[in-house]
RNA sequence: UGGCACGUAGCUCAGUGGAAGAGCACCGCCUUGACACGGCGGUGGUCGCCGGUUCAAUCCCGGCCGUGCCAACCA
């Protein structure tokens, strides 16, 4: 497959850049690079994994996007970070597999197709199951390629030859195997329970698919039940009624008890008596229940509707109450509701209230802010209903999943997310896994028409396992989408077959995902992986934040602040896009997407490109090594530090720090200093000592870019490849010809530390900065050459750096007397007298020196206080003590110099 | 109500038990031979508040205030 040509912008033809291409195009063209390199990578097989190849395995399975979805910023972030890791590890010699795929997304997808059909006036139930499924498959085939094409635009290096779909043949087999095994083990069972029901979607939901809408304006409505006359009424009893309150008056049609607290003196004597239901022919007992009832709340009496409320349901079980369902699946009152039968839930509420009022039973109302349970998909108010469904027993599965994280087999990044994971698993409810949908994995259970026995099997049965009847019908329901997702880390590798992939790549290295699906997905993969594979599915779980807009608001269509990743890539190029995402991806932080940041990273890309053009101006082929000078040694040592920091950052999932590190090194050390330092040599003569310096500079420059192109490639893949391919002498056999994807990621050891060079360069930098500062303060043009005199020590120190001082600060350092008009600075403990004859403003110079001396005064005061503190001297670590003493001495010397200068001005 | 985060320069965020950092923004100066998508110099912070531990706290501990998220919720 190729990249998404249709949505790629028209760009100038890719620059022909093979071999020595000097000069380079003035700007890097990310679109041309992407169009050229992605198909080439894919065709060449570099994305493909081989379980038989050597190398320690490093595997990531993609969080599968909805097959019919479109790429949003969350996907972009998630997949960019995965690709950064995958490319880094691949270059580092691991046997890498990044396994891509998509999810059938049961409810979501069925919902979309249903809506499309409804728009054409077709109801799915009229068209029938088979035909409807054809339509869904058609929609899947038609739109299912979008997300995968869009992922390619991101530059992801997935092994597309292993692409999976949750409803493909292999995964369906895994789903069935899982169901059958757990059924045989007694971990999956069928039962009649109170479950969450979506009266619009007409399906059961798991707890997780129910979302609560907060702050809904409602009311608490109170009414009275009249006591039934009974023999044995207490002497002198006055209470003829008992008042209850509810936010849902219509549920009183299903009331089967009134509960009071057994110790409540107001009511205790009523326990055992009954009230008369005003609308249906039923006497309702008054019961005592200390768990449900808080005597201090409201009237202290609670109506109990065991068939439509989870707390009441528990009461019903405790007291063996009748459980009367009063609703039809689509949320209307059923025959148990007597005169109200046929009314919608909300109509019934109004009617019940009116009728209670008419009977004089209304006892008051008050406003009440409440939370409403709503279906994640349909948005309908969820109705607890008693229903026969399939369930998974969670306790035996959850316990090992908790243990695995407690014992460190799996680590959460950041660590605190394990609390969320534990909290859910330790109090996990049974998982309702059946859905009354058509799109999904159909439950492999057959109901016998004659003996009602349920036959579950790996192959479709032809007769009842119990009575042998052939009157069998397959269960109508499908499985929760997350049932198949839970198997993803091993089903995609071939489970239940014992494949080479499974043996090599399970457990996977890391899972990257958002916190919103820790329950839905991460926890379930954990317990399923442990159950079937005996090992955790991933060693690390990296939880990233949400991508928000620049104000920190959630992106939403209604707010109109949604950023489209594909459009952004079209505009700025995928490399800058990815650099921005990774730079913003701090651990445990949401990402505030900002156009300013994109701009900054685009500029950075341009900055590197220009430095790269500079390389090409001076280097035409791979340079031979030469003896490095101080500048060369310095930048190579700095590069080593950069490499070590980038690696440490990536190893700790600090994508932000890795990206920033490359930025800082490239801009502030390579471009601001090294390139300038190297110019005198590069523009100088070819012979003698200067010739050697020139050759060394060429080699160093090349070496730095040789490393930089590899260093940046995981983050900015096409850019890194473009730099790599166009390195002068790229085609030379020993220069790492071919794709950067297979080049070795730079190692810190390649560029050892060099304290001598570091100190030497720091000194000349100090001098340059000091002179520039004076120049800026005195408003002296850079064109005015300055002379800085000193006692001789600095002249000697800077003997070999005269060219740098001249080019970077337009200053000559010379031995001589202090001029009458001079600005004094201290470099490396030595006074440097910058000759300002004719331009020195003495009063301003006095101000400057005074300011500087004041600063030193404070510093000295601080250090003296510290060193005068006996406790500090006694308890502080020796190195700090030495450092403080040295600093104090230095500052005092410096102050003496400046005081002398001030007196002389 | 409980849990988990977060609170550092105007904005977005790094950071460490030893005298506060970056990007963007802002203010000067500069068309120097990679780059004006640039260069040089600079302004800017009681590190939310109050206590405690320590020779030393922005960092560790406790409390409070504010913000966000998650989970439970009172009929």
Coordinates of C-alpha atoms in Angstrom, one line a residue, chain A residues 97-480:
Chain A
X97 CA 8.1 -6.1 16.1
X98 CA 5.5 -3.5 16.1
X99 CA 2.2 -5.2 15.4
X100 CA -0.6 -3.1 14.0
X101 CA -4.3 -3.8 13.7
X102 CA -7.8 -2.5 14.2
X103 CA -10.8 -3.2 16.4
X104 CA -14.3 -4.0 15.3
X105 CA -15.6 -1.7 18.0
X106 CA -19.0 -3.5 18.4
X107 CA -21.5 -1.0 19.7
X108 CA -19.8 2.0 18.1
X109 CA -19.6 0.6 14.6
X110 CA -23.1 -1.0 14.7
X111 CA -24.4 2.3 15.9
X112 CA -22.9 4.2 12.9
X113 CA -24.3 1.8 10.3
X114 CA -27.7 1.7 12.0
X115 CA -27.8 5.5 11.8
X116 CA -26.8 5.4 8.1
X117 CA -29.6 2.9 7.4
X118 CA -32.1 4.8 9.3
X119 CA -31.3 7.9 7.3
X120 CA -32.5 5.8 4.3
X121 CA -35.6 4.8 6.2
X122 CA -34.4 1.3 6.9
X123 CA -34.6 -0.3 10.4
X124 CA -32.0 -3.0 11.1
X125 CA -34.6 -5.4 12.6
X126 CA -36.7 -5.3 9.5
X127 CA -33.7 -6.1 7.3
X128 CA -32.6 -9.0 9.4
X129 CA -29.4 -10.1 11.0
X130 CA -27.6 -11.5 8.0
X131 CA -28.3 -8.6 5.7
X132 CA -27.5 -6.1 8.3
X133 CA -24.1 -7.7 8.9
X134 CA -23.4 -7.6 5.2
X135 CA -24.0 -3.9 5.4
X136 CA -21.6 -3.5 8.3
X137 CA -18.9 -5.5 6.6
X138 CA -19.4 -3.4 3.5
X139 CA -18.9 -0.3 5.6
X140 CA -15.9 -1.8 7.2
X141 CA -14.4 -2.6 3.8
X142 CA -15.2 0.8 2.5
X143 CA -14.0 3.0 5.4
X144 CA -11.6 0.6 7.1
X145 CA -8.6 1.6 5.1
X146 CA -8.8 5.2 6.2
X147 CA -7.3 4.9 9.6
X148 CA -4.5 2.6 8.4
X149 CA -3.6 5.1 5.6
X150 CA -3.6 7.9 8.0
X151 CA -1.3 6.0 10.4
X152 CA 1.1 5.7 7.5
X153 CA 1.1 9.4 7.1
X154 CA 2.5 9.6 10.6
X155 CA 5.5 7.6 9.4
X156 CA 4.9 4.6 11.7
X157 CA 7.1 1.7 11.1
X158 CA 4.6 -1.1 11.9
X159 CA 5.0 -4.5 10.4
X160 CA 2.0 -4.2 8.1
X161 CA 2.5 -7.8 7.0
X162 CA 1.2 -8.8 10.4
X163 CA -1.8 -6.4 10.4
X164 CA -4.7 -7.9 12.4
X165 CA -8.4 -7.2 12.9
X166 CA -10.3 -8.4 15.9
X167 CA -12.9 -10.2 13.8
X168 CA -10.5 -11.8 11.4
X169 CA -10.3 -15.6 11.3
X170 CA -7.4 -16.1 13.7
X171 CA -8.6 -13.7 16.3
X172 CA -12.2 -15.1 16.1
X173 CA -10.7 -18.5 16.8
X174 CA -8.8 -17.1 19.8
X175 CA -12.0 -15.5 21.1
X176 CA -13.9 -18.7 20.8
X177 CA -11.1 -20.7 22.5
X178 CA -11.0 -18.2 25.3
X179 CA -14.8 -18.4 25.8
X180 CA -14.8 -22.2 25.8
X181 CA -11.9 -22.6 28.2
X182 CA -13.3 -20.1 30.7
X183 CA -16.7 -21.8 30.4
X184 CA -15.2 -25.2 31.1
X185 CA -13.3 -23.7 34.0
X186 CA -16.5 -22.2 35.4
X187 CA -15.2 -18.7 34.9
X188 CA -17.9 -17.9 32.4
X189 CA -21.5 -18.6 33.2
X190 CA -25.0 -17.6 32.4
X191 CA -27.2 -16.1 35.0
X192 CA -30.2 -13.9 35.7
X193 CA -29.0 -10.7 37.4
X194 CA -29.7 -7.1 37.8
X195 CA -27.7 -5.5 35.0
X196 CA -27.3 -2.1 33.3
X197 CA -29.6 -1.9 30.4
X198 CA -29.6 0.6 27.5
X199 CA -33.2 1.2 26.6
X200 CA -32.3 2.9 23.3
X201 CA -29.4 0.6 22.2
X202 CA -31.5 -2.3 23.5
X203 CA -28.5 -4.1 25.0
X204 CA -26.9 -5.0 28.3
X205 CA -23.9 -2.9 29.2
X206 CA -20.9 -3.5 31.5
X207 CA -20.4 -1.2 34.5
X208 CA -17.7 0.5 32.5
X209 CA -19.9 1.4 29.6
X210 CA -22.1 3.4 31.9
X211 CA -21.0 7.0 32.4
X212 CA -22.4 9.4 35.0
X213 CA -23.6 12.8 34.0
X214 CA -23.0 15.1 36.9
X215 CA -25.0 18.1 38.1
X216 CA -28.4 17.2 36.7
X217 CA -31.1 19.3 38.2
X218 CA -33.7 16.9 39.7
X219 CA -35.9 16.7 42.7
X220 CA -36.6 14.5 45.7
X221 CA -40.3 13.8 45.7
X222 CA -42.0 12.5 48.8
X223 CA -45.2 10.6 49.1
X224 CA -47.0 8.5 51.7
X225 CA -47.9 4.8 51.8
X226 CA -51.0 4.1 53.9
X227 CA -50.7 1.4 56.5
X228 CA -52.8 -1.7 56.0
X229 CA -55.3 -2.2 58.8
X230 CA -54.2 -5.3 60.7
X231 CA -55.1 -7.0 63.9
X232 CA -52.5 -6.3 66.6
X233 CA -52.1 -2.6 66.0
X234 CA -50.3 -1.1 68.9
X235 CA -52.4 0.5 71.5
X236 CA -52.9 4.2 70.9
X237 CA -51.1 4.1 67.6
X238 CA -51.4 7.3 65.6
X239 CA -49.3 6.6 62.5
X240 CA -51.6 5.8 59.6
X241 CA -48.9 6.3 57.0
X242 CA -45.3 6.1 56.3
X243 CA -43.6 8.7 54.1
X244 CA -40.9 7.7 51.5
X245 CA -38.9 9.9 49.1
X246 CA -37.6 9.2 45.6
X247 CA -36.0 10.8 42.6
X248 CA -37.9 8.4 40.4
X249 CA -41.5 8.2 41.5
X250 CA -42.5 5.9 38.6
X251 CA -40.4 3.1 40.2
X252 CA -43.0 2.8 43.0
X253 CA -44.9 0.6 40.7
X254 CA -42.3 -2.0 41.4
X255 CA -41.9 -1.4 45.1
X256 CA -42.0 -4.6 47.1
X257 CA -41.0 -3.3 50.6
X258 CA -40.5 -0.3 52.7
X259 CA -37.3 -0.4 54.7
X260 CA -36.6 1.4 58.0
X261 CA -33.7 1.2 60.3
X262 CA -34.3 -1.5 62.9
X263 CA -33.2 0.7 65.8
X264 CA -35.3 3.7 64.7
X265 CA -37.8 4.2 67.5
X266 CA -40.2 6.0 65.2
X267 CA -40.6 2.9 63.0
X268 CA -39.3 -0.1 64.7
X269 CA -42.7 -1.2 65.9
X270 CA -44.0 -1.1 62.4
X271 CA -41.6 -3.7 61.1
X272 CA -43.6 -6.7 60.0
X273 CA -46.7 -4.7 59.2
X274 CA -47.7 -3.8 55.6
X275 CA -48.8 -0.9 53.6
X276 CA -51.3 -0.9 50.7
X277 CA -50.0 0.0 47.2
X278 CA -52.3 2.7 45.9
X279 CA -52.2 1.6 42.2
X280 CA -51.5 -2.1 42.0
X281 CA -53.1 -4.8 44.0
X282 CA -50.3 -5.5 46.4
X283 CA -49.5 -5.3 50.1
X284 CA -46.0 -4.3 50.8
X285 CA -44.2 -5.3 54.0
X286 CA -42.2 -2.9 56.2
X287 CA -38.9 -4.4 56.9
X288 CA -35.9 -3.5 59.0
X289 CA -32.6 -3.1 57.2
X290 CA -29.6 -1.4 58.8
X291 CA -27.4 -1.5 55.7
X292 CA -29.7 0.4 53.3
X293 CA -31.3 2.9 55.7
X294 CA -29.7 5.9 57.2
X295 CA -32.3 7.0 59.8
X296 CA -31.0 10.6 59.7
X297 CA -31.7 11.0 56.0
X298 CA -35.1 12.2 54.9
X299 CA -38.1 10.5 56.6
X300 CA -35.9 7.6 57.6
X301 CA -38.0 5.2 55.5
X302 CA -37.0 4.0 52.1
X303 CA -39.1 2.5 49.3
X304 CA -37.5 -0.6 47.9
X305 CA -37.6 -1.5 44.2
X306 CA -35.5 -4.6 43.9
X307 CA -35.9 -5.0 40.1
X308 CA -34.7 -1.5 39.2
X309 CA -32.1 -0.3 41.7
X310 CA -28.8 -1.9 42.6
X311 CA -29.0 -1.1 46.3
X312 CA -32.6 -2.2 46.5
X313 CA -31.7 -5.3 44.7
X314 CA -29.3 -6.3 47.5
X315 CA -32.1 -5.6 50.0
X316 CA -34.3 -7.9 47.9
X317 CA -31.8 -10.7 48.1
X318 CA -31.3 -10.2 51.9
X319 CA -35.0 -10.2 52.6
X320 CA -36.1 -12.6 49.9
X321 CA -38.5 -10.0 48.4
X322 CA -40.3 -10.4 45.1
X323 CA -38.5 -8.7 42.3
X324 CA -41.1 -7.1 40.0
X325 CA -39.8 -5.8 36.7
X326 CA -42.0 -3.0 35.5
X327 CA -40.3 -2.0 32.3
X328 CA -40.1 -3.3 28.8
X329 CA -36.7 -3.4 27.1
X330 CA -37.3 -0.1 25.4
X331 CA -38.2 1.6 28.7
X332 CA -42.0 1.5 28.7
X333 CA -44.1 0.4 31.6
X334 CA -45.0 -3.3 31.3
X335 CA -48.1 -5.2 32.3
X336 CA -46.9 -5.2 36.0
X337 CA -47.6 -1.5 36.0
X338 CA -51.3 -1.9 35.8
X339 CA -53.0 1.1 34.4
X340 CA -49.7 2.7 33.5
X341 CA -48.7 -0.1 31.1
X342 CA -47.5 1.2 27.7
X343 CA -46.4 4.6 29.0
X344 CA -42.8 5.6 28.5
X345 CA -40.7 5.8 31.7
X346 CA -40.8 9.6 31.8
X347 CA -44.5 9.9 31.0
X348 CA -45.2 7.4 33.7
X349 CA -43.3 9.5 36.2
X350 CA -45.5 12.5 35.5
X351 CA -48.7 10.4 35.7
X352 CA -47.7 8.7 38.9
X353 CA -47.0 12.0 40.5
X354 CA -50.3 13.5 39.4
X355 CA -52.2 10.5 40.6
X356 CA -50.5 10.4 44.0
X357 CA -51.3 14.1 44.4
X358 CA -54.9 13.5 43.4
X359 CA -55.1 10.8 46.1
X360 CA -53.7 13.3 48.7
X361 CA -50.6 11.3 49.2
X362 CA -48.1 13.9 48.0
X363 CA -45.9 15.0 50.9
X364 CA -43.6 17.5 49.5
X365 CA -40.7 18.0 47.1
X366 CA -37.3 19.6 47.1
X367 CA -34.7 20.4 44.4
X368 CA -31.9 18.0 44.2
X369 CA -28.8 18.0 42.1
X370 CA -28.1 14.4 41.1
X371 CA -26.0 12.3 38.8
X372 CA -27.6 10.3 36.0
X373 CA -26.2 7.1 34.6
X374 CA -26.0 7.2 30.9
X375 CA -25.0 4.8 28.2
X376 CA -21.5 5.6 26.8
X377 CA -22.7 5.1 23.3
X378 CA -26.4 6.0 23.0
X379 CA -26.6 8.6 25.7
X380 CA -29.8 7.0 27.0
X381 CA -30.5 7.0 30.7
X382 CA -29.5 3.5 31.8
X383 CA -32.1 1.4 33.4
X384 CA -31.2 -1.3 35.9
X385 CA -33.0 -4.4 34.7
X386 CA -33.2 -8.0 35.7
X387 CA -32.0 -10.0 32.7
X388 CA -30.4 -13.3 31.8
X389 CA -26.9 -12.6 30.5
X390 CA -23.4 -14.2 30.3
X391 CA -20.9 -13.2 32.9
X392 CA -17.2 -13.6 33.7
X393 CA -16.2 -14.3 37.2
X394 CA -13.7 -11.7 38.1
X395 CA -12.2 -12.5 41.5
X396 CA -10.1 -15.5 40.5
X397 CA -8.8 -13.6 37.5
X398 CA -8.3 -10.3 39.2
X399 CA -6.1 -11.5 42.1
X400 CA -3.1 -12.6 40.0
X401 CA -3.4 -9.4 38.0
X402 CA -3.0 -7.4 41.2
X403 CA -0.1 -9.5 42.3
X404 CA 1.8 -9.2 39.0
X405 CA 1.9 -5.4 39.4
X406 CA 2.6 -5.6 43.1
X407 CA 5.6 -7.8 42.5
X408 CA 6.9 -5.6 39.7
X409 CA 6.4 -7.9 36.7
X410 CA 4.6 -5.0 35.1
X411 CA 5.5 -1.4 35.9
X412 CA 3.3 1.6 35.3
X413 CA 4.8 4.8 34.0
X414 CA 4.1 7.1 35.8
X415 CA 4.0 4.8 38.7
X416 CA 0.9 6.4 40.3
X417 CA -1.4 4.8 37.8
X418 CA -1.0 1.5 39.5
X419 CA -3.3 2.9 42.2
X420 CA -6.0 3.4 39.7
X421 CA -5.5 -0.1 38.4
X422 CA -5.5 -1.7 41.9
X423 CA -8.5 0.3 43.1
X424 CA -10.6 -1.1 40.3
X425 CA -9.3 -4.7 40.3
X426 CA -9.5 -5.0 44.1
X427 CA -13.2 -4.1 44.1
X428 CA -14.1 -5.5 40.7
X429 CA -17.7 -6.6 39.9
X430 CA -18.7 -9.5 37.7
X431 CA -18.2 -8.6 34.0
X432 CA -21.4 -8.8 31.9
X433 CA -19.9 -10.0 28.6
X434 CA -23.0 -10.5 26.5
X435 CA -24.4 -7.8 24.3
X436 CA -27.7 -7.8 22.4
X437 CA -26.0 -6.6 19.2
X438 CA -25.3 -8.2 15.9
X439 CA -21.9 -6.8 15.1
X440 CA -19.3 -8.8 17.0
X441 CA -18.2 -12.3 18.0
X442 CA -21.3 -14.4 18.4
X443 CA -21.4 -16.4 21.6
X444 CA -20.5 -20.0 20.9
X445 CA -23.3 -21.5 22.9
X446 CA -26.3 -23.4 21.6
X447 CA -29.6 -23.7 23.5
X448 CA -31.5 -27.0 23.3
X449 CA -35.1 -26.6 22.3
X450 CA -36.2 -29.7 24.1
X451 CA -34.2 -29.9 27.4
X452 CA -32.9 -26.3 27.6
X453 CA -29.4 -27.5 28.1
X454 CA -26.7 -25.2 26.9
X455 CA -23.9 -26.7 24.7
X456 CA -20.7 -24.7 24.4
X457 CA -18.0 -25.9 22.1
X458 CA -15.0 -25.2 19.9
X459 CA -16.9 -26.4 16.9
X460 CA -20.6 -25.9 16.1
X461 CA -22.5 -28.7 17.7
X462 CA -25.1 -30.6 15.7
X463 CA -26.9 -32.1 18.7
X464 CA -27.5 -31.2 22.4
X465 CA -24.7 -32.5 24.5
X466 CA -27.2 -33.6 27.2
X467 CA -30.2 -35.0 25.5
X468 CA -29.0 -35.5 21.9
X469 CA -31.8 -33.4 20.5
X470 CA -31.0 -31.7 17.2
X471 CA -33.3 -28.8 18.0
X472 CA -30.5 -26.4 18.7
X473 CA -30.3 -22.7 18.3
X474 CA -27.2 -20.6 18.7
X475 CA -27.3 -17.9 21.4
X476 CA -28.4 -14.6 19.7
X477 CA -25.9 -12.4 21.6
X478 CA -22.4 -11.3 20.8
X479 CA -19.5 -10.6 23.1
X480 CA -18.5 -7.3 24.5

